[in-house]
Coordinates of C-alpha atoms and ligand atoms in Angstrom, one line a residue:
M1355 CA 38.7 0.0 -11.3
D1356 CA 37.4 -1.0 -7.9
T1357 CA 33.8 -2.2 -7.8
I1358 CA 31.6 -0.2 -5.5
I1359 CA 28.6 -2.2 -4.3
G1360 CA 25.3 -0.6 -3.1
I1361 CA 23.8 -1.8 0.1
D1362 CA 20.3 -1.3 1.4
L1363 CA 20.6 -1.9 5.1
G1364 CA 16.9 -2.2 6.0
T1365 CA 15.0 -2.6 9.2
T1366 CA 13.2 -5.8 7.9
N1367 CA 15.2 -6.7 4.8
S1368 CA 18.5 -5.9 3.3
G1369 CA 20.1 -6.3 -0.2
V1370 CA 23.2 -5.7 -2.2
C1371 CA 23.5 -4.6 -5.8
V1372 CA 26.1 -3.7 -8.4
I1373 CA 26.2 -2.0 -11.8
R1374 CA 26.8 -4.3 -14.7
D1375 CA 26.7 -3.0 -18.3
G1376 CA 25.3 0.3 -17.1
K1377 CA 22.4 -1.3 -15.2
P1378 CA 21.9 -2.2 -11.5
V1379 CA 21.9 -6.0 -10.9
M1380 CA 20.9 -7.5 -7.6
L1381 CA 23.2 -10.1 -6.2
P1382 CA 21.5 -13.3 -5.0
D1383 CA 22.5 -15.8 -2.4
E1384 CA 23.2 -19.5 -3.2
D1385 CA 19.4 -20.1 -3.3
G1386 CA 18.8 -17.3 -5.7
Q1387 CA 17.2 -15.0 -3.1
T1388 CA 18.1 -11.4 -3.5
I1389 CA 16.5 -10.2 -0.3
L1390 CA 18.2 -10.9 3.1
P1391 CA 15.9 -10.7 6.1
S1392 CA 17.6 -8.3 8.6
F1393 CA 17.7 -10.9 11.3
V1394 CA 20.8 -12.2 13.2
G1395 CA 20.9 -15.0 15.8
F1396 CA 22.6 -18.0 17.2
D1397 CA 21.2 -21.6 16.7
N1398 CA 21.0 -24.0 19.6
Q1399 CA 24.6 -25.1 18.7
G1400 CA 25.9 -21.5 19.0
Q1401 CA 26.4 -21.2 15.2
L1402 CA 25.8 -17.7 13.8
L1403 CA 22.7 -17.3 11.6
V1404 CA 22.0 -14.3 9.4
G1405 CA 18.9 -13.9 7.3
Q1406 CA 16.1 -16.3 6.7
S1407 CA 17.4 -19.0 9.1
A1408 CA 17.6 -16.4 11.9
R1409 CA 14.2 -15.1 11.0
N1410 CA 12.7 -18.7 11.2
Q1411 CA 13.7 -19.1 14.7
A1412 CA 12.9 -15.5 15.8
I1413 CA 9.5 -16.2 17.5
L1414 CA 10.5 -19.6 19.1
A1415 CA 13.9 -18.5 20.3
P1416 CA 13.7 -14.7 20.8
E1417 CA 16.6 -14.8 23.4
R1418 CA 18.9 -16.0 20.7
T1419 CA 17.7 -13.8 17.8
V1420 CA 18.0 -10.0 17.1
R1421 CA 15.6 -8.3 14.7
S1422 CA 15.1 -4.6 13.6
I1423 CA 18.5 -3.6 14.9
K1424 CA 18.4 -0.6 12.6
R1425 CA 16.0 1.0 15.2
R1426 CA 18.8 1.0 17.7
M1427 CA 21.6 2.4 15.5
G1428 CA 23.3 5.4 17.1
E1429 CA 22.3 4.4 20.7
D1430 CA 25.0 3.7 23.3
T1431 CA 23.6 0.4 24.2
K1432 CA 24.1 -3.4 23.9
V1433 CA 21.6 -6.0 22.9
S1434 CA 21.8 -9.6 24.1
M1435 CA 21.9 -12.5 21.8
G1436 CA 22.4 -15.9 23.3
D1437 CA 24.9 -15.7 26.1
D1438 CA 26.6 -12.6 24.7
T1439 CA 25.9 -8.9 24.2
F1440 CA 26.6 -6.8 21.1
T1441 CA 26.4 -3.1 20.1
P1442 CA 24.0 -2.2 17.3
Q1443 CA 27.0 -1.6 15.0
E1444 CA 28.3 -5.2 15.6
I1445 CA 24.9 -6.7 14.8
S1446 CA 24.6 -4.6 11.6
A1447 CA 28.1 -5.5 10.7
M1448 CA 27.1 -9.2 10.7
I1449 CA 24.4 -8.4 8.1
L1450 CA 26.8 -6.2 6.1
R1451 CA 29.5 -8.9 6.2
T1452 CA 27.0 -11.5 4.8
L1453 CA 26.2 -9.2 1.9
K1454 CA 29.9 -8.4 1.3
D1455 CA 30.6 -12.1 1.2
R1456 CA 27.7 -12.7 -1.1
A1457 CA 29.0 -10.0 -3.5
T1458 CA 32.6 -11.5 -3.4
R1459 CA 31.2 -14.9 -4.3
V1460 CA 28.9 -13.8 -7.1
L1461 CA 31.4 -11.4 -8.7
G1462 CA 34.4 -13.6 -8.2
E1463 CA 36.5 -10.7 -6.9
E1464 CA 37.3 -9.3 -3.5
V1465 CA 34.8 -6.4 -2.9
G1466 CA 35.9 -3.7 -0.5
K1467 CA 33.9 -0.5 -1.2
A1468 CA 30.3 0.2 -0.6
V1469 CA 27.6 2.9 -0.7
I1470 CA 25.2 2.3 2.2
T1471 CA 21.7 3.8 2.5
V1472 CA 20.1 5.3 5.6
P1473 CA 16.6 6.9 6.2
A1474 CA 16.5 10.6 5.5
F1475 CA 15.6 11.3 9.2
F1476 CA 18.8 9.5 10.6
N1477 CA 20.9 12.0 12.6
E1478 CA 24.6 12.2 12.6
M1479 CA 25.1 9.6 15.3
Q1480 CA 23.0 7.2 13.4
R1481 CA 24.9 7.8 10.2
E1482 CA 28.2 7.4 12.0
A1483 CA 27.1 4.1 13.6
T1484 CA 26.2 2.9 10.1
R1485 CA 29.6 3.9 8.8
Q1486 CA 31.3 2.0 11.7
A1487 CA 29.2 -1.0 11.0
G1488 CA 30.5 -1.0 7.4
E1489 CA 34.0 -0.8 8.6
L1490 CA 33.6 -3.6 11.1
A1491 CA 32.3 -5.7 8.2
G1492 CA 35.6 -4.9 6.3
L1493 CA 34.1 -2.3 3.9
E1494 CA 35.3 1.1 3.0
V1495 CA 32.1 3.2 3.1
V1496 CA 32.6 5.6 0.2
R1497 CA 29.3 7.3 0.9
I1498 CA 26.2 7.1 3.1
I1499 CA 23.1 8.2 1.1
N1500 CA 19.5 8.8 2.0
E1501 CA 17.1 6.0 1.0
P1502 CA 14.7 8.4 -0.9
T1503 CA 17.7 9.8 -2.8
A1504 CA 18.7 6.2 -3.8
A1505 CA 15.1 5.5 -4.9
A1506 CA 15.1 8.7 -6.9
L1507 CA 18.3 7.8 -8.6
V1508 CA 16.8 4.6 -9.9
Y1509 CA 14.1 6.5 -11.6
Q1510 CA 16.3 9.4 -12.6
P1511 CA 20.0 8.5 -13.0
D1512 CA 20.5 11.5 -15.2
T1513 CA 20.6 14.1 -12.4
D1514 CA 21.0 17.0 -14.8
C1515 CA 17.4 17.2 -15.9
G1516 CA 15.2 18.7 -13.1
E1517 CA 12.3 16.8 -11.5
R1518 CA 10.5 16.6 -8.2
L1519 CA 9.8 13.2 -6.9
L1520 CA 7.6 12.1 -4.0
V1521 CA 9.1 8.9 -2.6
Y1522 CA 6.6 6.9 -0.6
D1523 CA 8.3 4.1 1.4
L1524 CA 6.2 1.7 3.3
G1525 CA 8.2 -1.3 4.6
G1526 CA 7.7 -3.9 7.2
G1527 CA 8.2 -1.8 10.3
T1528 CA 8.6 1.8 9.1
F1529 CA 7.0 4.4 6.9
D1530 CA 8.5 7.5 5.4
V1531 CA 7.7 9.9 2.7
S1532 CA 10.2 12.3 1.2
I1533 CA 10.1 15.0 -1.5
V1534 CA 13.3 14.9 -3.5
Q1535 CA 14.4 17.5 -6.0
I1536 CA 16.8 16.6 -8.7
E1537 CA 18.5 19.5 -10.5
G1538 CA 21.9 20.3 -12.1
G1539 CA 23.5 17.1 -10.9
V1540 CA 22.3 17.6 -7.3
V1541 CA 19.8 15.4 -5.5
E1542 CA 18.3 17.1 -2.5
V1543 CA 15.7 15.9 0.0
L1544 CA 13.4 18.9 0.4
S1545 CA 11.3 17.4 3.2
S1546 CA 10.7 14.1 4.9
H1547 CA 8.0 12.8 7.3
G1548 CA 7.1 9.4 8.6
D1549 CA 6.3 7.0 11.4
T1550 CA 9.0 4.7 12.6
R1551 CA 6.4 2.3 14.0
L1552 CA 4.1 1.8 11.1
G1553 CA 4.4 -0.8 8.4
G1554 CA 3.4 -4.2 7.1
D1555 CA 4.0 -5.9 10.4
D1556 CA 1.0 -4.0 11.8
F1557 CA -1.1 -5.2 8.9
D1558 CA -0.1 -8.8 9.8
E1559 CA -1.1 -8.2 13.4
L1560 CA -4.5 -7.0 12.4
L1561 CA -5.0 -10.1 10.2
L1562 CA -3.8 -12.3 13.0
K1563 CA -6.3 -10.8 15.3
H1564 CA -9.0 -11.3 12.8
V1565 CA -8.2 -15.0 12.2
C1566 CA -7.6 -15.7 16.0
D1567 CA -10.8 -14.0 17.0
Q1568 CA -12.8 -16.1 14.5
F1569 CA -11.1 -19.3 15.8
Q1570 CA -11.6 -18.4 19.4
E1571 CA -15.3 -17.8 18.7
T1572 CA -15.6 -21.3 17.2
H1573 CA -13.3 -23.3 19.4
G1574 CA -13.0 -21.2 22.6
L1575 CA -9.2 -21.2 22.3
D1576 CA -6.9 -18.2 21.9
L1577 CA -4.1 -19.2 19.5
R1578 CA -2.2 -16.0 20.4
Q1579 CA -1.3 -17.6 23.7
L1580 CA 0.4 -20.6 22.0
P1581 CA 3.8 -19.4 20.8
A1582 CA 4.2 -22.1 18.2
A1583 CA 0.8 -21.7 16.8
R1584 CA 1.2 -17.9 16.8
S1585 CA 4.4 -18.1 15.0
R1586 CA 3.0 -20.4 12.3
L1587 CA -0.1 -18.2 11.9
L1588 CA 1.9 -15.0 11.7
Q1589 CA 3.7 -16.4 8.6
A1590 CA 0.5 -17.7 7.2
V1591 CA -1.4 -14.4 7.5
E1592 CA 1.7 -12.6 6.0
E1593 CA 1.4 -14.8 2.9
A1594 CA -2.3 -14.2 2.7
K1595 CA -1.7 -10.5 3.0
K1596 CA 0.6 -10.7 0.0
V1597 CA -2.0 -12.7 -2.0
L1598 CA -4.5 -9.9 -1.3
S1599 CA -2.3 -7.5 -3.2
F1600 CA -3.2 -9.4 -6.4
E1601 CA -6.4 -11.4 -5.6
P1602 CA -9.7 -10.3 -4.2
C1603 CA -9.6 -13.0 -1.5
A1604 CA -7.2 -15.2 0.2
S1605 CA -7.4 -18.2 2.5
V1606 CA -5.4 -19.2 5.5
N1607 CA -5.4 -23.0 6.1
E1608 CA -3.4 -24.4 8.9
E1609 CA -4.0 -28.0 9.8
F1610 CA -3.3 -29.4 13.3
I1611 CA -2.8 -25.9 14.6
A1612 CA -3.8 -26.8 18.2
E1613 CA -5.2 -29.6 20.4
K1614 CA -8.4 -29.6 22.5
D1615 CA -9.7 -32.4 24.6
G1616 CA -7.2 -34.8 22.9
G1617 CA -8.4 -33.9 19.4
A1618 CA -6.6 -31.9 16.7
L1619 CA -8.0 -28.5 15.6
H1620 CA -7.6 -27.1 12.2
L1621 CA -7.9 -23.5 11.1
T1622 CA -9.5 -22.4 7.9
C1623 CA -10.3 -18.8 7.2
E1624 CA -11.2 -16.9 4.1
I1625 CA -10.3 -13.2 4.0
L1626 CA -11.8 -10.8 1.5
R1627 CA -9.7 -7.9 0.3
Q1628 CA -12.5 -5.6 1.1
D1629 CA -12.5 -6.6 4.7
Y1630 CA -8.7 -6.4 4.9
E1631 CA -8.8 -2.9 3.5
T1632 CA -11.3 -1.8 6.1
M1633 CA -8.9 -3.1 8.8
I1634 CA -5.8 -1.3 7.5
E1635 CA -7.4 1.9 6.1
P1636 CA -7.0 3.9 9.3
L1637 CA -3.3 3.1 9.3
L1638 CA -2.9 4.0 5.6
K1639 CA -4.8 7.3 6.2
K1640 CA -2.0 8.2 8.6
T1641 CA 0.6 7.8 5.8
I1642 CA -1.5 10.1 3.6
K1643 CA -1.4 12.7 6.4
C1644 CA 2.4 12.4 6.4
V1645 CA 2.3 13.0 2.6
D1646 CA 0.3 16.1 3.2
D1647 CA 2.8 17.3 5.9
A1648 CA 5.8 16.6 3.7
L1649 CA 4.2 18.7 0.8
E1650 CA 3.5 21.5 3.3
D1651 CA 7.0 21.4 4.7
A1652 CA 8.4 21.6 1.1
K1653 CA 5.9 24.5 0.4
L1654 CA 4.6 22.5 -2.5
H1655 CA 1.2 21.3 -3.8
A1656 CA 0.3 18.0 -5.3
K1657 CA 0.5 19.4 -8.8
D1658 CA 4.2 20.4 -8.3
I1659 CA 5.2 16.6 -8.0
D1660 CA 6.5 15.1 -11.2
K1661 CA 6.5 11.5 -10.2
I1662 CA 5.4 9.4 -7.3
V1663 CA 7.8 6.5 -6.6
L1664 CA 6.8 3.5 -4.5
V1665 CA 9.3 1.8 -2.3
G1666 CA 9.1 -0.9 0.4
G1667 CA 7.2 -4.2 0.2
S1668 CA 4.0 -3.0 1.6
S1669 CA 3.7 -0.3 -1.0
R1670 CA 2.3 -3.2 -3.2
T1671 CA -1.0 -2.9 -1.3
P1672 CA -3.6 -1.8 -3.8
L1673 CA -5.2 0.5 -1.3
V1674 CA -1.9 2.5 -1.1
H1675 CA -2.1 3.2 -4.8
H1676 CA -5.7 4.1 -4.6
L1677 CA -5.3 6.5 -1.7
L1678 CA -2.2 8.1 -3.3
E1679 CA -4.0 8.5 -6.6
E1680 CA -7.0 10.0 -4.9
Q1681 CA -4.9 12.5 -2.9
L1682 CA -2.3 13.4 -5.6
R1683 CA -4.2 12.9 -8.8
Q1684 CA -1.5 10.9 -10.5
T1685 CA -0.6 7.3 -10.9
P1686 CA 2.3 6.1 -8.7
H1687 CA 5.3 4.6 -10.4
Q1688 CA 6.1 1.0 -9.5
E1689 CA 8.2 -0.1 -12.4
V1690 CA 11.1 -1.1 -10.2
D1691 CA 10.5 -3.8 -7.6
P1692 CA 9.8 -1.8 -4.4
D1693 CA 11.9 -4.2 -2.4
L1694 CA 14.9 -3.7 -4.5
C1695 CA 14.7 -0.1 -5.4
V1696 CA 16.8 1.3 -2.6
A1697 CA 19.7 -1.1 -3.1
M1698 CA 19.6 -0.5 -6.8
G1699 CA 19.8 3.3 -6.2
A1700 CA 22.8 2.7 -3.9
A1701 CA 24.5 0.8 -6.7
V1702 CA 23.7 3.7 -9.1
Q1703 CA 25.3 6.1 -6.7
G1704 CA 28.3 3.7 -6.5
G1705 CA 28.5 3.6 -10.3
L1706 CA 28.3 7.4 -10.5
I1707 CA 31.2 7.7 -8.0
A1708 CA 33.2 5.1 -9.9
G1709 CA 32.7 7.1 -13.1
L1710 CA 30.5 4.5 -14.8
D1711 CA 27.9 5.3 -17.4
V1712 CA 24.7 4.4 -15.7
G1713 CA 21.6 4.3 -17.9
S1714 CA 18.0 4.3 -16.8
V1715 CA 16.5 1.1 -15.4
L1716 CA 14.1 0.3 -18.2
V1717 CA 11.5 -2.3 -17.5
D1718 CA 8.4 -3.3 -19.4
I1719 CA 5.3 -1.9 -18.0
T1720 CA 1.7 -1.7 -19.0
P1721 CA 1.2 1.7 -20.7
H1722 CA -2.5 1.8 -19.9
T1723 CA -5.0 0.3 -17.5
L1724 CA -6.8 -2.9 -18.5
G1725 CA -10.2 -3.8 -17.1
I1726 CA -13.8 -4.7 -17.8
Q1727 CA -17.1 -3.1 -18.2
C1728 CA -19.5 -3.4 -15.3
R1729 CA -22.6 -1.9 -13.8
S1730 CA -21.8 0.6 -10.9
L1731 CA -22.0 4.3 -10.2
L1732 CA -20.7 6.6 -12.9
H1733 CA -20.4 10.3 -11.9
G1734 CA -22.8 9.5 -9.1
L1735 CA -25.5 7.7 -11.0
P1736 CA -26.0 4.0 -11.7
S1737 CA -24.6 3.1 -15.2
V1738 CA -23.9 0.0 -17.2
F1739 CA -20.8 1.7 -18.7
C1740 CA -18.5 1.7 -15.7
F1741 CA -14.9 0.8 -16.2
A1742 CA -13.5 -1.6 -13.5
P1743 CA -9.7 -1.6 -13.7
I1744 CA -7.9 -4.9 -13.2
I1745 CA -4.3 -4.3 -14.2
G1746 CA -3.4 -0.6 -13.5
R1747 CA -1.1 1.4 -15.8
N1748 CA 2.6 1.3 -15.0
T1749 CA 2.4 -2.2 -13.6
P1750 CA 5.6 -4.1 -14.4
L1751 CA 5.2 -7.1 -16.7
P1752 CA 4.5 -10.0 -16.5
A1753 CA 1.4 -9.2 -14.3
T1754 CA -1.4 -11.2 -13.0
R1755 CA -4.3 -9.7 -11.2
S1756 CA -7.9 -10.8 -10.3
E1757 CA -11.0 -9.0 -9.2
M1758 CA -14.4 -10.3 -8.0
F1759 CA -17.6 -9.2 -9.7
S1760 CA -21.3 -10.1 -9.0
T1761 CA -24.2 -10.9 -11.2
C1762 CA -27.0 -8.3 -11.3
V1763 CA -30.1 -10.4 -11.2
D1764 CA -31.5 -13.6 -9.7
G1765 CA -31.1 -16.6 -12.0
Q1766 CA -28.7 -14.8 -14.3
K1767 CA -27.5 -17.4 -16.9
V1768 CA -24.9 -15.4 -18.8
A1769 CA -22.2 -12.8 -17.8
E1770 CA -20.8 -10.7 -20.6
I1771 CA -17.1 -10.0 -20.2
N1772 CA -16.1 -6.8 -22.2
V1773 CA -12.4 -6.0 -21.9
F1774 CA -11.2 -2.4 -22.3
Q1775 CA -8.0 -0.5 -22.1
G1776 CA -7.7 3.1 -21.1
E1777 CA -8.0 5.5 -18.1
N1778 CA -11.5 6.8 -18.2
D1779 CA -14.2 5.7 -15.7
D1780 CA -16.6 5.4 -18.7
V1781 CA -15.8 2.5 -20.9
R1782 CA -17.2 4.3 -23.9
R1783 CA -14.1 6.5 -23.7
N1784 CA -11.8 3.6 -23.6
Q1785 CA -10.6 1.2 -26.2
P1786 CA -12.3 -2.2 -26.5
V1787 CA -9.8 -5.0 -26.7
G1788 CA -12.0 -8.1 -26.7
D1789 CA -15.1 -9.7 -25.2
F1790 CA -16.6 -13.1 -24.5
L1791 CA -19.6 -14.7 -22.7
L1792 CA -19.6 -16.9 -19.6
E1793 CA -22.6 -19.0 -20.3
G1794 CA -24.4 -21.6 -18.2
L1795 CA -24.2 -19.8 -14.8
D1796 CA -26.0 -21.5 -12.0
E1797 CA -29.6 -20.5 -12.5
S1798 CA -30.6 -21.2 -8.9
A1799 CA -28.1 -18.5 -7.7
E1800 CA -29.5 -15.2 -6.6
A1801 CA -28.1 -11.8 -7.7
G1802 CA -24.7 -11.4 -6.3
N1803 CA -23.4 -14.7 -7.6
E1804 CA -19.7 -14.2 -7.6
I1805 CA -17.5 -14.3 -10.7
L1806 CA -13.8 -14.0 -10.5
V1807 CA -12.1 -12.3 -13.4
R1808 CA -8.4 -12.9 -13.8
F1809 CA -6.1 -11.0 -16.2
E1810 CA -2.6 -12.4 -17.1
L1811 CA -0.5 -10.0 -19.2
N1812 CA 2.8 -11.3 -20.3
L1813 CA 5.9 -9.5 -21.7
D1814 CA 4.8 -10.1 -25.3
G1815 CA 1.6 -8.2 -24.6
I1816 CA -0.6 -11.3 -24.7
L1817 CA -3.5 -11.0 -22.4
I1818 CA -5.3 -14.1 -21.1
V1819 CA -8.7 -13.3 -19.5
T1820 CA -10.3 -15.9 -17.4
A1821 CA -13.8 -15.7 -15.8
V1822 CA -14.8 -18.3 -13.2
E1823 CA -18.2 -18.7 -11.5
R1824 CA -17.1 -19.3 -7.9
I1825 CA -19.8 -21.6 -6.7
S1826 CA -19.7 -24.0 -9.7
G1827 CA -16.1 -23.5 -11.0
L1828 CA -17.5 -22.9 -14.5
E1829 CA -14.7 -21.3 -16.4
R1830 CA -14.2 -19.5 -19.8
Q1831 CA -11.1 -18.0 -21.2
L1832 CA -10.1 -15.5 -23.9
T1833 CA -6.6 -15.0 -25.2
I1834 CA -6.1 -11.5 -26.7
D1835 CA -2.9 -11.3 -28.7
N1836 CA -0.8 -8.1 -28.6
A1837 CA -3.2 -6.4 -26.3
I1838 CA -0.7 -3.6 -25.7
S1839 CA 0.4 -3.0 -29.3
Q1840 CA -3.2 -3.1 -30.5
F1841 CA -3.8 -0.2 -28.4
R1842 CA -0.5 1.6 -29.2
Q1843 CA -1.4 1.4 -32.9
S1844 CA -4.8 2.7 -32.7
G1845 CA -3.8 4.9 -29.8
Q1846 CA -5.5 6.7 -26.9
E1847 CA -5.7 9.8 -29.1
D1848 CA -7.7 8.0 -31.8
A1849 CA -10.1 6.6 -29.2
Q1850 CA -10.4 10.0 -27.7
A1851 CA -10.9 11.7 -31.1
K1852 CA -13.6 9.2 -31.9
L1853 CA -15.4 9.7 -28.7
D1854 CA -15.0 13.5 -28.7
G1855 CA -16.9 13.3 -32.0
I1856 CA -19.8 11.8 -30.1
F1857 CA -19.5 13.5 -26.7
G1858 CA -18.0 16.8 -27.7
P1859 CA -14.5 17.8 -26.6
E1860 CA -13.0 16.5 -23.3
R1861 CA -15.4 17.5 -20.7
Q1862 CA -16.1 14.6 -18.6
P1863 CA -19.1 12.9 -20.3
S1864 CA -21.4 12.6 -17.2
P1865 CA -24.3 12.3 -19.5
A1866 CA -26.7 12.2 -16.6
R1867 CA -25.5 15.2 -14.6
E1868 CA -28.1 17.9 -14.3
T1869 CA -25.4 20.5 -13.5
D1870 CA -24.1 20.3 -17.0
L1871 CA -27.4 21.6 -18.3
D1872 CA -26.9 25.2 -17.7
E1873 CA -26.4 26.2 -21.4
V1874 CA -29.1 24.1 -23.0
P1875 CA -32.6 25.3 -23.9
A1876 CA -35.2 25.0 -21.2
E1877 CA -37.2 22.4 -23.1
V1878 CA -34.2 20.1 -23.5
K1879 CA -33.2 20.7 -19.8
Q1880 CA -36.6 19.6 -18.6
A1881 CA -36.5 16.5 -20.9
V1882 CA -33.1 15.5 -19.6
K1883 CA -34.1 15.9 -16.0
E1884 CA -37.1 13.7 -16.5
A1885 CA -35.0 11.2 -18.4
I1886 CA -32.4 11.0 -15.6
H1887 CA -35.2 10.4 -13.1
L1888 CA -36.5 7.6 -15.4
I1889 CA -33.0 6.0 -15.7
T1890 CA -32.8 5.9 -11.9
K1891 CA -36.2 4.2 -11.7
A1892 CA -35.1 1.7 -14.4
H1893 CA -32.1 0.8 -12.3
Q1894 CA -34.3 0.2 -9.3
V1895 CA -36.5 -2.3 -11.2
L1896 CA -33.6 -4.0 -12.9
P1897 CA -32.7 -6.5 -10.0
E1898 CA -36.3 -7.8 -10.1
A1899 CA -36.6 -8.1 -13.8
D1900 CA -36.6 -11.4 -15.9
P1901 CA -33.5 -11.9 -18.0
E1902 CA -35.3 -10.9 -21.2
D1903 CA -36.6 -7.7 -19.7
V1904 CA -33.1 -7.0 -18.3
A1905 CA -31.6 -7.1 -21.8
E1906 CA -34.3 -4.7 -23.1
L1907 CA -34.0 -2.4 -20.1
E1908 CA -30.2 -2.2 -20.5
A1909 CA -30.5 -1.5 -24.1
L1910 CA -33.0 1.3 -23.5
I1911 CA -30.9 2.8 -20.7
E1912 CA -27.9 2.8 -23.0
Q1913 CA -29.9 4.5 -25.7
M1914 CA -31.3 7.0 -23.3
E1915 CA -27.8 7.9 -21.9
D1916 CA -26.5 8.3 -25.4
S1917 CA -29.4 10.6 -26.3
I1918 CA -28.9 12.7 -23.2
T1919 CA -25.2 13.0 -23.9
R1920 CA -26.0 14.3 -27.4
R1921 CA -28.9 16.4 -26.0
A1922 CA -31.0 14.9 -28.8
L1923 CA -34.5 15.9 -27.7
E1924 CA -36.5 13.9 -30.2
K1925 CA -34.5 10.8 -29.5
I1926 CA -34.9 11.3 -25.7
R1927 CA -38.7 11.6 -26.1
E1928 CA -38.8 8.5 -28.3
T1929 CA -36.7 6.4 -25.9
R1930 CA -38.5 7.7 -22.9
A1931 CA -41.9 6.4 -24.2
K1932 CA -40.4 2.9 -24.5
L1933 CA -38.5 3.0 -21.3
E1934 CA -41.6 4.2 -19.3
D1935 CA -43.7 1.4 -20.7
I1936 CA -41.3 -1.3 -19.4
V1937 CA -40.5 0.4 -16.2
F1938 CA -44.2 0.9 -15.3
Y1939 CA -45.0 -2.6 -16.4
L1940 CA -42.3 -4.0 -14.1
Q1941 CA -43.2 -1.8 -11.2
D1942 CA -46.8 -3.1 -11.4
A1943 CA -45.7 -6.7 -11.8
Ligands
AMP2365 P1 10.5 -4.1 3.4 O1 10.7 -3.6 4.8 O2 10.6 -3.0 2.4 O3 11.4 -5.2 3.1 O4 9.0 -4.6 3.3 C1 8.7 -5.8 4.0 C2 7.2 -5.7 4.2 O5 6.5 -5.8 2.9 C3 6.7 -6.9 4.9 O6 5.7 -6.5 5.9 C4 6.0 -7.8 3.9 O7 5.0 -8.6 4.4 C5 5.5 -6.7 2.9 N1 5.1 -7.2 1.6 C6 6.0 -7.9 0.8 N2 5.4 -8.2 -0.3 C7 4.1 -7.7 -0.3 C8 2.9 -7.7 -1.1 N3 2.9 -8.3 -2.3 N4 1.8 -7.1 -0.6 C9 1.8 -6.6 0.6 N5 2.8 -6.5 1.4 C10 4.0 -7.1 1.0

């Protein structure tokens, strides 16, 4: 039987995949790289370059390099490359030929048939141009399929069971969102929206501006005007951007980036994820608007979507997950590498055409969110029971993620790291999996002393939690064996049942919400209102309190919240007396 390869011919990157033993397997180049940058060029000797080598010379030799040719597919035009001109089909054929040769080399057999993917919005001319490019590369294009269809096939190769998927594809230069219906062996794109000029490249440009503006302010030199420096920096900020998907901060360090008055200048810049997110949020909000439009066109609501599937390298950005979750009220799926998902789906389609039995692409993921307890706002009020997620559910394993936290009071000597697993904003509704103390913090530090907490979860379910005080480098670590199976055994249900016993059946706990008080006697209602007021005051005095008072205050706040939750009038009164004493004492101090 002839092998049918699947090819993702992307604007920024391309890839080739094949079904082996019922599973899609990406085919690597000689260096083990599965992704081929969609760049074509001639070097200064006139040798053809395709992929990373062409990409490397793109900024310094733009006249000899072609990028993003996919945008020109279907146009009756020619692009110049070196001393020659080429049609978009011819340039695309060079990328396809490289992937075909790769497949032939890896598989050890001549490969002649392919399924190639195109965006859902491609018209007939663009599809025909893609088919021609395949033929020029020596491939029989057995089918052209839509990229969101390919992504859906990876998550749902069994097309007989009905599902509706929302495929959110954010790449380097383009964004599109599609709603795909799978039913009775048919995969149909119900609606599609997007922006062909929005992607990770725009995020790089924003970061570049941020870094260059800072440098210009210090050194009076605009690095954007120096092509070599710009090219280096663009790569450096892209790397920093990728780091920010997993770490709360990243640094850009480029030595000898420029010269001034005969002396070398170095660039050092630290970027916080928070600042980066502020930069890109307006762009991401545009993508969410497209999601709304796609739903409206398909005449569907968020609740009608069974799965959100993430595609494209930029969909790894945590703010993307956050905004989608906020908008659609479900966790997006990212089990399959978003860079490879489309090529894998093309291979699944090729396998189905060839009559192969294609199973689902099972990968190990975290079944629940892992995070720590912290003080923040819970249901709108300050609380010490907030859950701060670090590794989100559905994250493929192994996974490493870090988040930054801050101490609450001046001179804080100890930070307690309590690790939980679950999906509730309130840690008391999640499952504790371990805890430890980071002792010996710098006593001269004010409140806001930064502590980096890193979670490393491996395929065996071993979780390594590391806490580091940033200014001193003080570090403590905890290893939790079988963090995942521990939880599976005891189960979310057990945790829920246990807590329902305390809180009452699932109704968000919100112990301190006055609106929940409609059905309780007036006396309790009044006591709860006063207690809430007192808790707010207690939080106000906390930052000024001595460490011993902090401990006592926190314990009393916890007791009070618990009593409020249980509407235990006597206990509320008892705790109130104690809490009032300490709050008034600290207010007067
Ligand atoms: P694609 O067009 O799907 O190949 O996506 C390429 C884009 O994804 C480029 O802008 C990359 O910088 C971006 N990208 C790749 N990995 C990450 C990551 N970990 N976090 C954020 N963006 C990424």
